[in-house]
Amino acid sequence: MIVPRVLAIESSCDETACAVVEDLVVRSSVVRTQIDVHARFGGVVPELASRHHLGAIAPVVEVALAEAGISRWRELDALAVTEGPGLVGALLVGVQAARGLALGTGLPLFGVHHMEGHLFSACLGDAQREAQPFVAHVALLVSGGHTELVVVEGLGRYRMLGATRDDAAGEAFDKAAKLLGLGYPGGPVIDRLAQDGNPRAHAFPRGMAEHDSFEFSFSGLKTALLVQLERNGQPTSKAALHDLCASYQAAIVDVLVRKARRAVASSGLGRLHIVGGVAANRGLRAAAEQAAAADRFTLVMPPVRYCGDNAAMIAAAAAARIAAGVAPSVELHTSLPIDDPRMRVP
Ligand code: KG4
Ligand code: ZN
């Protein structure tokens, strides 16, 4: 079988990204983040995101082509683009740019579900060869917009075990950082500050931890932090801030790992993939490794550079769809769940 060489575009939130991937080998992966644009607002401003995608998209594609050593479009086999879920204006920029390229080059264009892209991030990078082919596993998808436990039976065959009832795990990090005046995005900074803190300094609630279901809830945790800050004020020393971050992070990690562990055990699949921006979290990675060693399941986490939004994962997902004989098509959607029947591969 000829391995498709795919150029993909990702613009669903606040990263404008383009990548060229061939046989799960990343030839180039360019990510231009808009963090600076949104940081002062404490979160992504959709209108600004769209405008900045518009300015960044063409240069990002050019750099991705150059870094992959591609000088002619016919050296590629296909184009791919994130068609959703995400911010509608942000998605529109990527989708329309990709449509324009498809029209101009005659290359087929494949729309990719953003979360299916995250699933494929587990197949990228040198250490991840064992994740291919895309074998059946339990996936913990943890990003700024999603927190889900999904049984991945194969390409396009996803069974939702449970999702968050309110905030996503990444959102819980971001909201805490906002309350603590630590800027946006909150995950990386809380991760860093938690390194030197005591995770047992504060007893934050573990939302739905004892609940039998695979659902999550993080809004109570955020409220607990707010109440604590209203009562005691902002932490007055570095040590106090570190303890607060470590304890808050531990509450999130605890629930994620506890439920993921139970999902792996009940699935009988013996394999867990953790993907999405929050998969970069050092506390989560360490706790997941401990759980995998104790319960003896295979654990796959993408290299940190492929945890956050990128286009390499979108290209990898598209390549799998091409190999499975899926016809090229793009349909923009803003909230299609990953287990929707439309995700099925014929
Ligand atoms: O997957 P992603 O880049 O975008 C979405 O699809 O949402 O995830 C972004 C989320 C943000 O909420 C960010 O705070 C979180 O991932 N994040 C982290 C870390 N790095 C990024 N959360 C915890 N620890 C990190 N190191
Ligand atoms: Zn994402």
CSV table of C-alpha atoms and ligand atoms in Angstrom, one decimal:
chain,number,residue,atom,x,y,z
A,1,MET,CA,0.0,0.0,0.0
A,2,ILE,CA,1.2,3.5,-0.8
A,3,VAL,CA,1.6,5.5,2.4
A,4,PRO,CA,-0.1,8.8,1.9
A,5,ARG,CA,1.9,12.0,2.5
A,6,VAL,CA,-0.5,14.4,4.0
A,7,LEU,CA,-0.4,18.1,4.7
A,8,ALA,CA,-2.8,19.1,7.5
A,9,ILE,CA,-4.1,22.4,8.9
A,10,GLU,CA,-5.4,22.9,12.4
A,11,SER,CA,-7.2,26.1,13.6
A,12,SER,CA,-9.9,25.0,16.0
A,13,CYS,CA,-8.9,27.2,18.9
A,14,ASP,CA,-5.9,29.4,19.6
A,15,GLU,CA,-3.2,27.6,17.6
A,16,THR,CA,-2.6,28.0,13.9
A,17,ALA,CA,-0.8,24.9,12.8
A,18,CYS,CA,0.3,23.1,9.7
A,19,ALA,CA,2.2,19.8,9.4
A,20,VAL,CA,3.4,17.3,6.8
A,21,VAL,CA,3.3,13.6,7.9
A,22,GLU,CA,4.2,10.5,6.1
A,23,ASP,CA,3.8,7.0,7.5
A,24,LEU,CA,3.4,8.5,11.0
A,25,VAL,CA,6.8,10.2,10.6
A,26,VAL,CA,6.4,13.9,11.2
A,27,ARG,CA,8.3,15.7,8.3
A,28,SER,CA,7.3,19.1,9.7
A,29,SER,CA,5.0,20.4,12.4
A,30,VAL,CA,4.6,24.2,12.8
A,31,VAL,CA,2.4,25.6,15.6
A,32,ARG,CA,1.9,29.3,15.9
A,33,THR,CA,0.3,30.0,19.2
A,34,GLN,CA,-1.9,33.0,20.0
A,35,ILE,CA,-1.3,32.8,23.8
A,36,ASP,CA,0.0,36.4,23.8
A,37,VAL,CA,-3.1,37.6,22.2
A,38,HIS,CA,-5.5,36.0,24.7
A,39,ALA,CA,-3.4,36.0,27.9
A,40,ARG,CA,-4.5,39.4,29.1
A,41,PHE,CA,-8.2,38.4,28.8
A,42,GLY,CA,-7.6,35.2,30.8
A,43,GLY,CA,-9.1,33.0,28.1
A,44,VAL,CA,-9.6,32.7,24.3
A,45,VAL,CA,-11.5,35.6,22.7
A,46,PRO,CA,-13.1,33.9,19.7
A,47,GLU,CA,-13.2,37.0,17.4
A,48,LEU,CA,-9.5,37.7,18.0
A,49,ALA,CA,-8.7,34.0,17.4
A,50,SER,CA,-10.3,34.1,14.0
A,51,ARG,CA,-8.5,37.3,13.0
A,52,HIS,CA,-5.1,36.0,14.1
A,53,HIS,CA,-5.7,32.7,12.3
A,54,LEU,CA,-6.3,34.7,9.1
A,55,GLY,CA,-3.0,36.4,9.4
A,56,ALA,CA,-1.0,33.3,10.4
A,57,ILE,CA,-2.4,30.6,8.1
A,58,ALA,CA,-0.5,31.3,4.9
A,59,PRO,CA,2.9,31.8,6.5
A,60,VAL,CA,2.4,28.7,8.7
A,61,VAL,CA,1.6,26.6,5.6
A,62,GLU,CA,4.7,27.9,3.8
A,63,VAL,CA,7.0,27.1,6.7
A,64,ALA,CA,5.6,23.6,7.1
A,65,LEU,CA,6.2,23.0,3.4
A,66,ALA,CA,9.7,24.4,3.5
A,67,GLU,CA,10.6,22.4,6.7
A,68,ALA,CA,9.4,19.2,5.1
A,69,GLY,CA,11.5,20.0,2.0
A,70,ILE,CA,8.5,20.1,-0.3
A,71,SER,CA,8.7,22.5,-3.2
A,72,ARG,CA,5.8,21.2,-5.4
A,73,TRP,CA,2.3,20.4,-4.4
A,74,ARG,CA,2.3,17.2,-6.4
A,75,GLU,CA,4.8,15.8,-3.9
A,76,LEU,CA,1.8,15.5,-1.5
A,77,ASP,CA,-0.9,12.9,-1.8
A,78,ALA,CA,-3.7,14.7,0.2
A,79,LEU,CA,-4.7,17.6,2.3
A,80,ALA,CA,-6.5,17.5,5.7
A,81,VAL,CA,-8.1,20.0,8.0
A,82,THR,CA,-9.7,20.0,11.4
A,83,GLU,CA,-13.5,20.4,10.6
A,84,GLY,CA,-14.6,20.5,14.3
A,85,PRO,CA,-15.3,20.6,17.1
A,86,GLY,CA,-14.0,24.1,18.0
A,87,LEU,CA,-14.7,27.8,17.6
A,88,VAL,CA,-16.7,28.3,14.5
A,89,GLY,CA,-14.9,31.4,13.3
A,90,ALA,CA,-11.5,29.8,14.0
A,91,LEU,CA,-12.5,26.6,12.2
A,92,LEU,CA,-13.8,28.5,9.2
A,93,VAL,CA,-10.4,30.0,8.6
A,94,GLY,CA,-8.6,26.6,8.4
A,95,VAL,CA,-11.4,25.0,6.5
A,96,GLN,CA,-11.6,27.7,3.9
A,97,ALA,CA,-7.8,27.9,3.5
A,98,ALA,CA,-7.7,24.1,3.0
A,99,ARG,CA,-10.6,24.3,0.5
A,100,GLY,CA,-8.7,27.0,-1.4
A,101,LEU,CA,-5.6,24.8,-1.5
A,102,ALA,CA,-7.5,21.8,-2.6
A,103,LEU,CA,-9.1,23.8,-5.4
A,104,GLY,CA,-5.8,25.2,-6.5
A,105,THR,CA,-3.8,22.0,-6.3
A,106,GLY,CA,-6.3,19.4,-7.2
A,107,LEU,CA,-5.4,17.4,-4.1
A,108,PRO,CA,-8.2,15.6,-2.2
A,109,LEU,CA,-9.2,17.2,1.0
A,110,PHE,CA,-10.2,15.2,4.2
A,111,GLY,CA,-12.0,16.7,7.2
A,112,VAL,CA,-10.8,15.4,10.6
A,113,HIS,CA,-12.5,15.4,13.9
A,114,HIS,CA,-10.2,17.3,16.3
A,115,MET,CA,-10.5,14.7,19.1
A,116,GLU,CA,-9.8,11.9,16.7
A,117,GLY,CA,-6.7,13.9,15.9
A,118,HIS,CA,-5.8,13.9,19.5
A,119,LEU,CA,-6.2,10.1,19.6
A,120,PHE,CA,-3.6,9.8,16.8
A,121,SER,CA,-1.2,12.0,18.7
A,122,ALA,CA,-0.4,8.8,20.7
A,123,CYS,CA,1.0,7.3,17.5
A,124,LEU,CA,3.5,10.2,16.9
A,125,GLY,CA,7.1,10.5,18.0
A,126,ASP,CA,10.0,8.0,18.2
A,127,ALA,CA,8.9,6.2,21.4
A,128,GLN,CA,5.3,5.6,20.2
A,129,ARG,CA,5.9,2.9,17.5
A,130,GLU,CA,4.1,0.4,19.7
A,131,ALA,CA,0.9,2.4,19.5
A,132,GLN,CA,0.6,1.5,15.8
A,133,PRO,CA,-1.3,0.0,14.3
A,134,PHE,CA,-4.2,1.8,16.1
A,135,VAL,CA,-5.0,-1.0,18.5
A,136,ALA,CA,-8.1,-1.2,20.7
A,137,HIS,CA,-7.6,0.7,23.9
A,138,VAL,CA,-9.2,3.0,26.5
A,139,ALA,CA,-8.5,6.7,25.8
A,140,LEU,CA,-8.5,9.4,28.3
A,141,LEU,CA,-9.1,12.6,26.3
A,142,VAL,CA,-8.2,15.6,28.4
A,143,SER,CA,-8.0,19.1,26.9
A,144,GLY,CA,-9.3,22.6,27.4
A,145,GLY,CA,-12.7,21.7,26.0
A,146,HIS,CA,-13.1,18.0,26.6
A,147,THR,CA,-12.7,15.4,29.4
A,148,GLU,CA,-13.8,12.0,28.2
A,149,LEU,CA,-13.1,8.3,28.7
A,150,VAL,CA,-13.7,6.5,25.4
A,151,VAL,CA,-13.2,2.9,24.4
A,152,VAL,CA,-11.5,3.0,21.0
A,153,GLU,CA,-12.5,-0.2,19.2
A,154,GLY,CA,-10.9,0.8,16.0
A,155,LEU,CA,-10.8,3.7,13.5
A,156,GLY,CA,-14.1,5.6,13.8
A,157,ARG,CA,-15.5,3.2,16.3
A,158,TYR,CA,-15.6,5.0,19.6
A,159,ARG,CA,-17.7,4.2,22.6
A,160,MET,CA,-18.2,6.9,25.1
A,161,LEU,CA,-17.8,5.7,28.7
A,162,GLY,CA,-18.3,9.1,30.3
A,163,ALA,CA,-17.5,12.7,30.0
A,164,THR,CA,-17.5,15.8,32.2
A,165,ARG,CA,-20.8,17.2,33.4
A,166,ASP,CA,-19.4,20.7,33.6
A,167,ASP,CA,-15.8,22.0,33.2
A,168,ALA,CA,-13.1,20.1,31.3
A,169,ALA,CA,-9.9,19.3,33.1
A,170,GLY,CA,-7.9,21.9,31.2
A,171,GLU,CA,-10.6,24.4,32.0
A,172,ALA,CA,-10.3,23.6,35.7
A,173,PHE,CA,-6.6,24.4,35.4
A,174,ASP,CA,-7.2,27.6,33.4
A,175,LYS,CA,-9.9,28.9,35.8
A,176,ALA,CA,-7.7,28.3,38.9
A,177,ALA,CA,-4.9,30.1,37.3
A,178,LYS,CA,-7.2,33.0,36.6
A,179,LEU,CA,-8.4,33.1,40.2
A,180,LEU,CA,-4.8,33.1,41.4
A,181,GLY,CA,-3.7,35.8,38.9
A,182,LEU,CA,-1.3,33.4,37.1
A,183,GLY,CA,-2.4,34.2,33.5
A,184,TYR,CA,-3.5,32.0,30.6
A,185,PRO,CA,-3.2,29.1,29.9
A,186,GLY,CA,-3.2,27.8,33.5
A,187,GLY,CA,-2.2,24.2,33.0
A,188,PRO,CA,1.5,24.8,32.3
A,189,VAL,CA,2.0,27.3,35.1
A,190,ILE,CA,0.1,25.3,37.7
A,191,ASP,CA,2.1,22.2,36.6
A,192,ARG,CA,5.3,24.1,37.2
A,193,LEU,CA,4.4,25.6,40.5
A,194,ALA,CA,3.0,22.3,41.8
A,195,GLN,CA,6.4,20.7,41.3
A,196,ASP,CA,7.6,22.3,44.6
A,197,GLY,CA,4.4,22.1,46.6
A,198,ASN,CA,2.8,19.7,49.0
A,199,PRO,CA,-0.2,17.9,47.3
A,200,ARG,CA,-1.6,17.1,50.7
A,201,ALA,CA,-1.5,20.7,52.1
A,202,HIS,CA,-5.2,21.3,51.2
A,203,ALA,CA,-8.0,18.8,50.9
A,204,PHE,CA,-9.7,19.8,47.7
A,205,PRO,CA,-12.9,17.9,46.7
A,206,ARG,CA,-12.5,14.9,44.3
A,207,GLY,CA,-15.7,15.5,42.2
A,208,MET,CA,-17.6,12.3,41.6
A,209,ALA,CA,-14.6,10.2,42.5
A,210,GLU,CA,-16.6,7.6,44.4
A,211,HIS,CA,-19.4,7.6,41.8
A,212,ASP,CA,-19.7,4.4,39.8
A,213,SER,CA,-20.0,6.1,36.5
A,214,PHE,CA,-17.2,7.4,34.3
A,215,GLU,CA,-18.5,10.9,34.4
A,216,PHE,CA,-16.4,13.8,35.7
A,217,SER,CA,-17.2,17.0,37.5
A,218,PHE,CA,-14.7,19.8,38.1
A,219,SER,CA,-16.8,22.8,38.8
A,220,GLY,CA,-17.0,22.1,42.5
A,221,LEU,CA,-13.2,22.1,42.7
A,222,LYS,CA,-13.0,25.5,41.2
A,223,THR,CA,-15.7,26.8,43.6
A,224,ALA,CA,-13.7,25.2,46.5
A,225,LEU,CA,-10.7,27.2,45.5
A,226,LEU,CA,-12.7,30.4,45.2
A,227,VAL,CA,-14.2,29.9,48.7
A,228,GLN,CA,-10.7,29.2,50.1
A,229,LEU,CA,-9.4,32.4,48.5
A,230,GLU,CA,-12.3,34.5,49.7
A,231,ARG,CA,-11.8,33.2,53.2
A,232,ASN,CA,-8.0,33.3,53.5
A,233,GLY,CA,-7.0,35.7,50.7
A,234,GLN,CA,-4.4,35.1,48.1
A,235,PRO,CA,-1.4,33.1,49.2
A,236,THR,CA,1.2,35.4,50.7
A,237,SER,CA,4.3,33.3,50.2
A,238,LYS,CA,5.8,31.3,47.3
A,239,ALA,CA,5.6,28.2,49.4
A,240,ALA,CA,1.9,28.8,50.1
A,241,LEU,CA,1.2,29.3,46.4
A,242,HIS,CA,3.2,26.1,45.5
A,243,ASP,CA,1.1,24.1,48.1
A,244,LEU,CA,-2.1,25.5,46.8
A,245,CYS,CA,-1.2,24.6,43.2
A,246,ALA,CA,0.1,21.1,44.1
A,247,SER,CA,-3.1,20.3,46.1
A,248,TYR,CA,-5.4,21.7,43.4
A,249,GLN,CA,-3.6,19.7,40.7
A,250,ALA,CA,-3.6,16.5,42.8
A,251,ALA,CA,-7.4,16.8,43.1
A,252,ILE,CA,-7.7,16.8,39.2
A,253,VAL,CA,-5.1,14.1,38.6
A,254,ASP,CA,-6.5,11.8,41.3
A,255,VAL,CA,-10.0,11.7,39.8
A,256,LEU,CA,-8.6,11.3,36.2
A,257,VAL,CA,-6.3,8.5,37.1
A,258,ARG,CA,-8.8,6.7,39.4
A,259,LYS,CA,-11.5,6.7,36.7
A,260,ALA,CA,-9.1,5.8,33.9
A,261,ARG,CA,-7.8,2.9,35.8
A,262,ARG,CA,-11.3,1.6,36.5
A,263,ALA,CA,-12.1,2.0,32.8
A,264,VAL,CA,-9.1,0.0,31.7
A,265,ALA,CA,-9.9,-2.8,34.2
A,266,SER,CA,-13.5,-3.0,33.1
A,267,SER,CA,-12.7,-2.9,29.4
A,268,GLY,CA,-10.3,-5.9,29.6
A,269,LEU,CA,-8.2,-4.2,26.9
A,270,GLY,CA,-5.1,-3.7,29.1
A,271,ARG,CA,-4.2,-0.4,27.4
A,272,LEU,CA,-4.6,3.2,28.2
A,273,HIS,CA,-3.8,6.2,26.0
A,274,ILE,CA,-3.8,9.7,27.5
A,275,VAL,CA,-4.1,12.5,25.0
A,276,GLY,CA,-4.9,16.2,24.8
A,277,GLY,CA,-3.3,19.3,26.2
A,278,VAL,CA,-3.6,18.2,29.8
A,279,ALA,CA,-1.7,15.0,29.0
A,280,ALA,CA,1.4,17.2,29.2
A,281,ASN,CA,0.9,17.6,32.9
A,282,ARG,CA,3.8,16.1,34.9
A,283,GLY,CA,1.7,15.1,37.9
A,284,LEU,CA,-0.8,13.3,35.6
A,285,ARG,CA,2.0,11.5,33.7
A,286,ALA,CA,3.7,10.3,36.9
A,287,ALA,CA,0.4,9.2,38.5
A,288,ALA,CA,-0.6,7.3,35.3
A,289,GLU,CA,2.8,5.6,35.1
A,290,GLN,CA,2.4,4.4,38.7
A,291,ALA,CA,-1.1,3.1,38.0
A,292,ALA,CA,0.1,1.3,34.9
A,293,ALA,CA,2.9,-0.4,36.8
A,294,ALA,CA,0.6,-1.4,39.7
A,295,ASP,CA,-2.2,-2.7,37.4
A,296,ARG,CA,0.1,-3.9,34.7
A,297,PHE,CA,-1.5,-2.2,31.7
A,298,THR,CA,0.2,-0.6,28.7
A,299,LEU,CA,0.3,3.1,29.0
A,300,VAL,CA,0.9,5.4,26.0
A,301,MET,CA,1.2,9.2,26.3
A,302,PRO,CA,2.3,11.3,23.4
A,303,PRO,CA,5.6,13.3,23.6
A,304,VAL,CA,4.7,16.6,25.3
A,305,ARG,CA,5.1,18.5,22.0
A,306,TYR,CA,2.2,16.6,20.5
A,307,CYS,CA,-0.1,16.8,23.5
A,308,GLY,CA,-1.3,20.3,22.8
A,309,ASP,CA,-3.0,21.3,19.6
A,310,ASN,CA,-1.0,20.6,16.5
A,311,ALA,CA,-1.5,19.6,12.9
A,312,ALA,CA,0.6,16.5,12.8
A,313,MET,CA,-2.0,14.6,14.7
A,314,ILE,CA,-4.6,15.8,12.2
A,315,ALA,CA,-2.5,14.5,9.3
A,316,ALA,CA,-2.0,11.2,11.0
A,317,ALA,CA,-5.7,10.7,11.5
A,318,ALA,CA,-6.4,11.7,7.9
A,319,ALA,CA,-3.8,9.2,6.7
A,320,ALA,CA,-5.5,6.4,8.6
A,321,ARG,CA,-8.9,7.4,7.0
A,322,ILE,CA,-7.4,7.5,3.6
A,323,ALA,CA,-5.8,4.0,4.1
A,324,ALA,CA,-9.3,2.8,5.2
A,325,GLY,CA,-10.8,3.9,2.0
A,326,VAL,CA,-12.8,6.9,3.3
A,327,ALA,CA,-13.8,9.3,0.5
A,328,PRO,CA,-12.6,12.9,0.7
A,329,SER,CA,-15.1,15.3,2.3
A,330,VAL,CA,-15.2,18.3,4.7
A,331,GLU,CA,-18.2,19.3,6.8
A,332,LEU,CA,-17.6,22.0,9.4
A,333,HIS,CA,-19.1,21.1,12.8
A,334,THR,CA,-18.7,22.8,16.1
A,335,SER,CA,-19.8,20.2,18.7
A,336,LEU,CA,-20.1,16.8,17.0
A,337,PRO,CA,-19.3,14.1,19.7
A,338,ILE,CA,-16.6,11.7,18.8
A,339,ASP,CA,-19.0,8.7,19.1
A,340,ASP,CA,-21.4,10.1,16.6
A,341,PRO,CA,-22.4,7.6,13.9
A,342,ARG,CA,-21.0,10.0,11.2
A,343,MET,CA,-17.5,9.1,12.5
A,344,ARG,CA,-17.9,5.5,11.3
A,345,VAL,CA,-15.6,4.3,8.6
A,346,PRO,CA,-17.5,2.4,5.8
B,1,KG4,O1,-5.6,20.1,23.6
B,1,KG4,P1,-5.4,21.5,23.8
B,1,KG4,O2,-4.1,22.2,23.4
B,1,KG4,O3,-6.6,22.4,23.2
B,1,KG4,C1,-7.9,22.0,23.3
B,1,KG4,O4,-8.3,21.2,22.4
B,1,KG4,O5,-8.6,22.4,24.2
B,1,KG4,O6,-5.5,21.7,25.4
B,1,KG4,C2,-5.4,23.0,26.0
B,1,KG4,C3,-5.5,22.8,27.5
B,1,KG4,C4,-5.6,24.1,28.3
B,1,KG4,O7,-6.7,24.1,29.2
B,1,KG4,C5,-4.2,24.1,29.0
B,1,KG4,O8,-4.3,24.8,30.3
B,1,KG4,C6,-4.0,22.6,29.3
B,1,KG4,O9,-4.4,22.0,28.1
B,1,KG4,N1,-2.6,22.3,29.5
B,1,KG4,C7,-2.2,21.7,30.7
B,1,KG4,C8,-0.8,21.6,30.5
B,1,KG4,N2,-0.4,22.1,29.3
B,1,KG4,C9,-1.5,22.5,28.7
B,1,KG4,N3,-2.9,21.3,31.8
B,1,KG4,C10,-2.1,20.8,32.8
B,1,KG4,N4,-0.8,20.7,32.7
B,1,KG4,C11,-0.1,21.1,31.7
B,1,KG4,N5,1.3,21.0,31.7
B,2,ZN,ZN,-7.2,20.1,21.3
